Short mmCIF file of C-alpha atoms in Angstrom, two decimals:
data_model
loop_
_atom_site.label_atom_id
_atom_site.label_comp_id
_atom_site.label_asym_id
_atom_site.label_seq_id
_atom_site.Cartn_x
_atom_site.Cartn_y
_atom_site.Cartn_z
CA UNK A 23 95.33 59.61 86.43
CA UNK A 24 97.89 60.62 83.86
CA UNK A 25 100.77 59.74 86.16
CA UNK A 26 99.12 56.45 87.06
CA UNK A 27 98.57 55.50 83.44
CA UNK A 28 102.18 56.21 82.56
CA UNK A 29 103.31 54.12 85.53
CA UNK A 30 101.18 51.13 84.57
CA UNK A 31 102.40 51.26 81.00
CA UNK A 32 105.92 50.75 82.28
CA UNK A 33 105.24 47.41 83.97
CA UNK A 34 103.54 44.13 83.10
CA UNK A 35 99.77 44.60 82.92
CA UNK A 36 97.59 42.62 85.37
CA UNK A 37 94.48 40.88 84.03
CA UNK A 38 92.13 43.30 82.30
CA UNK A 39 89.34 43.40 84.95
CA UNK A 40 91.80 44.18 87.77
CA UNK A 41 93.58 46.74 85.60
CA UNK A 42 90.27 48.46 84.97
CA UNK A 43 89.50 48.60 88.71
CA UNK A 44 92.93 50.06 89.51
CA UNK A 45 92.53 52.74 86.84
CA UNK A 46 89.01 53.51 88.05
CA UNK A 47 90.26 53.92 91.62
CA UNK A 48 93.13 56.11 90.43
CA UNK A 49 90.69 58.30 88.55
CA UNK A 50 88.39 58.54 91.58
CA UNK A 51 91.21 59.45 93.95
CA UNK A 52 92.50 62.05 91.52
CA UNK A 53 89.09 63.67 91.10
CA UNK A 54 88.46 63.63 94.86
CA UNK A 55 91.87 65.12 95.49
CA UNK A 56 91.21 67.97 93.06
CA UNK A 57 87.79 68.67 94.57
CA UNK A 58 89.16 68.70 98.11
CA UNK A 59 92.05 70.95 97.05
CA UNK A 60 89.65 73.49 95.49
CA UNK A 61 87.36 73.38 98.53
CA UNK A 62 90.32 73.90 100.86
CA UNK A 63 91.56 76.88 98.82
CA UNK A 64 88.11 78.49 98.85
CA UNK A 65 87.57 77.82 102.57
CA UNK A 66 91.01 79.09 103.57
CA UNK A 67 90.50 82.21 101.45
CA UNK A 68 87.13 82.93 103.10
CA UNK A 69 88.60 82.45 106.59
CA UNK A 70 91.66 84.60 105.89
CA UNK A 71 89.55 87.35 104.31
CA UNK A 72 87.30 87.31 107.38
CA UNK A 73 90.18 87.49 109.85
CA UNK A 74 92.38 89.78 107.75
CA UNK A 75 90.19 91.65 105.22
CA UNK A 76 91.86 92.41 101.90
CA UNK A 77 92.24 96.16 101.48
CA UNK A 78 93.38 98.20 98.51
CA UNK A 79 96.90 99.44 99.17
CA UNK A 80 95.90 102.88 97.88
CA UNK A 81 92.40 103.73 99.11
CA UNK A 82 91.72 101.04 101.72
CA UNK A 83 88.52 99.75 100.12
CA UNK A 84 87.81 96.08 100.85
CA UNK A 85 87.83 94.90 97.26
CA UNK A 86 91.31 93.84 96.19
CA UNK A 87 94.94 94.61 96.92
CA UNK A 88 94.68 97.16 94.12
CA UNK A 89 91.03 97.99 93.43
CA UNK A 90 89.56 98.70 90.01
CA UNK A 91 89.18 102.41 90.80
CA UNK A 92 92.84 102.88 91.71
CA UNK A 93 93.98 100.66 88.85
CA UNK A 94 91.95 102.85 86.53
CA UNK A 95 93.91 105.90 87.71
CA UNK A 96 97.08 104.57 86.07
CA UNK A 97 97.62 106.73 82.94
CA UNK A 98 98.02 104.46 79.89
CA UNK A 99 100.03 105.04 76.76
CA UNK A 100 97.59 106.35 74.16
CA UNK A 101 99.75 105.74 71.09
CA UNK A 102 102.40 103.36 69.85
CA UNK A 103 105.82 104.97 69.68
CA UNK A 104 109.53 104.26 69.60
CA UNK A 105 110.49 103.47 73.20
CA UNK A 106 113.67 105.57 73.06
CA UNK A 107 112.81 108.80 71.23
CA UNK A 108 108.99 108.57 71.52
CA UNK A 109 108.57 109.14 67.78
CA UNK A 110 105.23 107.68 66.69
CA UNK A 111 105.44 104.18 65.22
CA UNK A 112 102.42 102.19 64.05
CA UNK A 113 103.98 98.90 65.15
CA UNK A 114 105.54 100.21 68.38
CA UNK A 115 109.04 99.20 67.32
CA UNK A 116 112.22 101.27 67.53
CA UNK A 117 112.58 103.86 64.79
CA UNK A 118 115.39 103.41 62.25
CA UNK A 119 117.73 105.75 64.14
CA UNK A 120 117.18 104.14 67.55
CA UNK A 121 117.22 100.63 66.11
CA UNK A 122 120.92 100.81 65.17
CA UNK A 123 123.07 98.36 67.09
CA UNK A 124 120.09 96.66 68.75
CA UNK A 125 118.87 93.08 68.57
CA UNK A 126 115.57 93.90 70.25
CA UNK A 127 112.99 95.19 67.78
CA UNK A 128 110.96 97.25 70.23
CA UNK A 129 109.65 97.71 73.76
CA UNK A 130 105.93 98.12 74.46
CA UNK A 131 105.27 99.93 77.74
CA UNK A 132 101.81 100.05 79.30
CA UNK A 133 102.28 103.23 81.32
CA UNK A 134 104.90 105.76 82.47
CA UNK A 135 106.74 104.96 85.69
CA UNK A 136 105.88 108.46 86.88
CA UNK A 137 102.45 107.11 87.83
CA UNK A 138 102.48 107.01 91.63
CA UNK A 139 99.91 104.22 91.79
CA UNK A 140 101.91 102.01 89.45
CA UNK A 141 105.27 102.88 90.99
CA UNK A 142 104.09 102.00 94.52
CA UNK A 143 102.44 98.78 93.39
CA UNK A 144 105.54 97.57 91.53
CA UNK A 145 107.76 98.41 94.52
CA UNK A 146 105.43 96.50 96.85
CA UNK A 147 105.44 93.51 94.52
CA UNK A 148 109.23 93.44 94.13
CA UNK A 149 110.56 94.53 97.50
CA UNK A 150 107.79 93.97 100.07
CA UNK A 151 106.83 90.42 99.05
CA UNK A 152 103.21 91.37 98.31
CA UNK A 153 103.01 88.84 95.48
CA UNK A 154 99.20 89.04 95.29
CA UNK A 155 99.65 92.38 93.51
CA UNK A 156 100.83 90.48 90.44
CA UNK A 157 97.26 89.55 89.55
CA UNK A 158 95.75 93.09 89.38
CA UNK A 159 98.91 94.42 87.73
CA UNK A 160 98.68 91.71 85.07
CA UNK A 161 95.29 93.21 84.16
CA UNK A 162 97.23 96.19 82.78
CA UNK A 163 99.07 93.83 80.43
CA UNK A 164 95.79 92.23 79.41
CA UNK A 165 94.15 95.59 78.68
CA UNK A 166 97.16 96.71 76.63
CA UNK A 167 96.96 93.55 74.50
CA UNK A 168 93.24 94.12 73.99
CA UNK A 169 93.94 97.70 72.93
CA UNK A 170 96.64 96.70 70.42
CA UNK A 171 95.69 93.11 69.43
CA UNK A 172 97.65 93.12 66.16
CA UNK A 173 100.94 93.23 68.10
CA UNK A 174 100.44 89.71 69.42
CA UNK A 175 99.20 86.39 68.06
CA UNK A 176 98.13 83.07 69.56
CA UNK A 177 101.56 81.65 68.69
CA UNK A 178 103.57 84.41 70.35
CA UNK A 179 106.06 82.96 72.83
CA UNK A 180 106.24 84.91 76.10
CA UNK A 181 109.42 84.74 78.19
CA UNK A 182 109.88 86.43 81.59
CA UNK A 183 113.21 88.12 82.27
CA UNK A 184 114.99 85.63 84.56
CA UNK A 185 116.61 86.35 87.90
CA UNK A 186 120.02 85.05 88.90
CA UNK A 187 119.71 82.00 91.22
CA UNK A 188 121.13 84.05 94.13
CA UNK A 189 118.54 86.81 93.67
CA UNK A 190 115.83 84.18 93.21
CA UNK A 191 116.89 82.53 96.46
CA UNK A 192 116.88 85.84 98.33
CA UNK A 193 113.53 87.06 96.99
CA UNK A 194 111.83 83.69 96.67
CA UNK A 195 110.02 84.52 93.44
CA UNK A 196 110.43 86.21 90.08
CA UNK A 197 107.96 89.09 89.80
CA UNK A 198 108.11 89.01 85.99
CA UNK A 199 107.17 85.34 85.98
CA UNK A 200 104.25 86.00 88.34
CA UNK A 201 102.93 88.80 86.12
CA UNK A 202 103.23 86.67 83.03
CA UNK A 203 101.59 83.65 84.66
CA UNK A 204 98.51 85.69 85.57
CA UNK A 205 98.39 87.27 82.10
CA UNK A 206 98.50 83.95 80.25
CA UNK A 207 96.02 82.38 82.66
CA UNK A 208 93.57 85.18 81.86
CA UNK A 209 94.15 84.86 78.11
CA UNK A 210 93.91 81.08 78.11
CA UNK A 211 96.36 80.85 75.22
CA UNK A 212 100.01 81.35 74.29
CA UNK A 213 103.03 79.65 75.84
CA UNK A 214 105.23 80.78 78.71
CA UNK A 215 108.86 79.90 78.01
CA UNK A 216 110.09 80.56 81.55
CA UNK A 217 112.77 77.87 81.19
CA UNK A 218 114.29 79.15 77.94
CA UNK A 219 116.47 81.89 79.41
CA UNK A 220 118.82 81.77 82.37
CA UNK A 221 120.86 84.45 84.09
CA UNK A 222 124.43 83.22 84.33
CA UNK A 223 126.05 86.18 86.05
CA UNK A 224 124.96 87.98 89.21
CA UNK A 225 124.87 91.73 88.54
CA UNK A 226 124.31 94.74 90.74
CA UNK A 227 120.94 96.46 90.58
CA UNK A 228 120.42 98.49 87.44
CA UNK A 229 118.75 101.30 89.36
CA UNK A 230 122.13 102.27 90.82
CA UNK A 231 123.87 102.48 87.41
CA UNK A 232 124.29 105.12 84.74
CA UNK A 233 123.21 104.36 81.18
CA UNK A 234 126.65 103.16 80.12
CA UNK A 235 127.08 101.16 83.33
CA UNK A 236 123.71 99.49 82.74
CA UNK A 237 124.79 98.31 79.30
CA UNK A 238 128.06 96.93 80.61
CA UNK A 239 126.48 95.50 83.75
CA UNK A 240 124.24 93.01 81.90
CA UNK A 241 126.42 92.30 78.88
CA UNK A 242 126.54 88.51 78.34
CA UNK A 243 124.65 87.98 81.59
CA UNK A 244 122.03 85.73 79.96
CA UNK A 245 122.11 82.56 77.92
CA UNK A 246 119.60 80.47 76.01
CA UNK A 247 118.88 77.32 78.03
CA UNK A 248 116.37 75.57 75.77
CA UNK A 249 116.65 72.98 73.00
CA UNK A 250 117.92 73.96 69.56
CA UNK A 251 115.17 75.17 67.23
CA UNK A 252 115.13 75.55 63.46
CA UNK A 253 112.15 77.91 63.44
CA UNK A 254 111.02 80.45 66.00
CA UNK A 255 107.69 82.17 66.61
CA UNK A 256 107.66 85.83 67.54
CA UNK A 257 109.02 86.27 71.06
CA UNK A 258 107.90 88.79 73.67
CA UNK A 259 110.04 89.31 76.77
CA UNK A 260 108.09 90.28 79.88
CA UNK A 261 109.31 92.53 82.71
CA UNK A 262 108.01 95.09 85.18
CA UNK A 263 110.05 98.21 84.35
CA UNK A 264 112.33 99.27 81.51
CA UNK A 265 114.48 102.40 81.65
CA UNK A 266 117.22 102.11 79.06
CA UNK A 267 116.15 98.64 77.94
CA UNK A 268 119.67 97.27 78.47
CA UNK A 269 118.51 94.16 80.37
CA UNK A 270 115.92 93.38 77.72
CA UNK A 271 118.52 93.92 74.98
CA UNK A 272 120.89 91.47 76.70
CA UNK A 273 118.08 88.89 76.85
CA UNK A 274 117.25 89.48 73.18
CA UNK A 275 120.92 89.03 72.27
CA UNK A 276 120.98 85.58 73.91
CA UNK A 277 117.79 84.57 72.07
CA UNK A 278 119.09 85.94 68.78
CA UNK A 279 122.21 83.79 69.13
CA UNK A 280 119.87 80.78 69.41
CA UNK A 281 118.04 81.71 66.21
CA UNK A 282 115.17 83.97 67.31
CA UNK A 283 114.74 86.98 65.01
CA UNK A 284 111.48 88.66 66.04
CA UNK A 285 112.08 89.60 69.68
CA UNK A 286 110.21 92.42 71.38
CA UNK A 287 109.41 93.26 74.99
CA UNK A 288 106.33 94.10 77.03
CA UNK A 289 106.75 96.00 80.30
CA UNK A 290 104.40 97.58 82.82
CA UNK A 291 106.26 100.85 83.12
CA UNK A 292 108.59 103.03 81.08
CA UNK A 293 111.15 104.55 83.44
#
């Protein structure tokens, strides 16, 4: 209906009774279309689950791609600490020593990458195209935010770490965006600024680089692609894994150049 209304506003209006009928029909078709779409999704899901039952990738139980039991085996961080030196910090930001030379204020990690359950699930999501794992993995983000609610507010702007267009074309999706989409859908609040950052330079995979190579590899690889803003809310970058934090720091640098000052990151795993 919204599209129809905007279209009719752009042309000469027909007589009121006819206009009302057209709008009523548009509304009816829109509602019917939504109902049929939901029914089709539910029916196709039932049929696919019958023909190809969904099994947990870990234990094989027919519950979800990653069942609650296996998800519960992921060891969570029990305290807020500086991401680099692990010194306790009540706000989870970098300590004064580790903060030097950084634009990013801190990195919040849900769990250590050493967790086999988490490591296998992230690898399957990123490299085996099992995108449905994004939903159960996003539950880890949700639980972390419930555990430390004072770190986030309803106005916090969430931005997924972008992929270069070539990598996006090869993979077909951005796993960070998928995770964030499921998180914000579950929360029912906050804004996803997936269009605000772009990756301007194709870089080799960080996993193959040393610490110094990682820093150099992503330097100036991102740019702010949104409109100019005079005031910024707090910003939280979202990604799957952080090891040195160099990619997140490069993203924060691009946002800082655009005026953002409170930029932190939220990741599933600390490598």
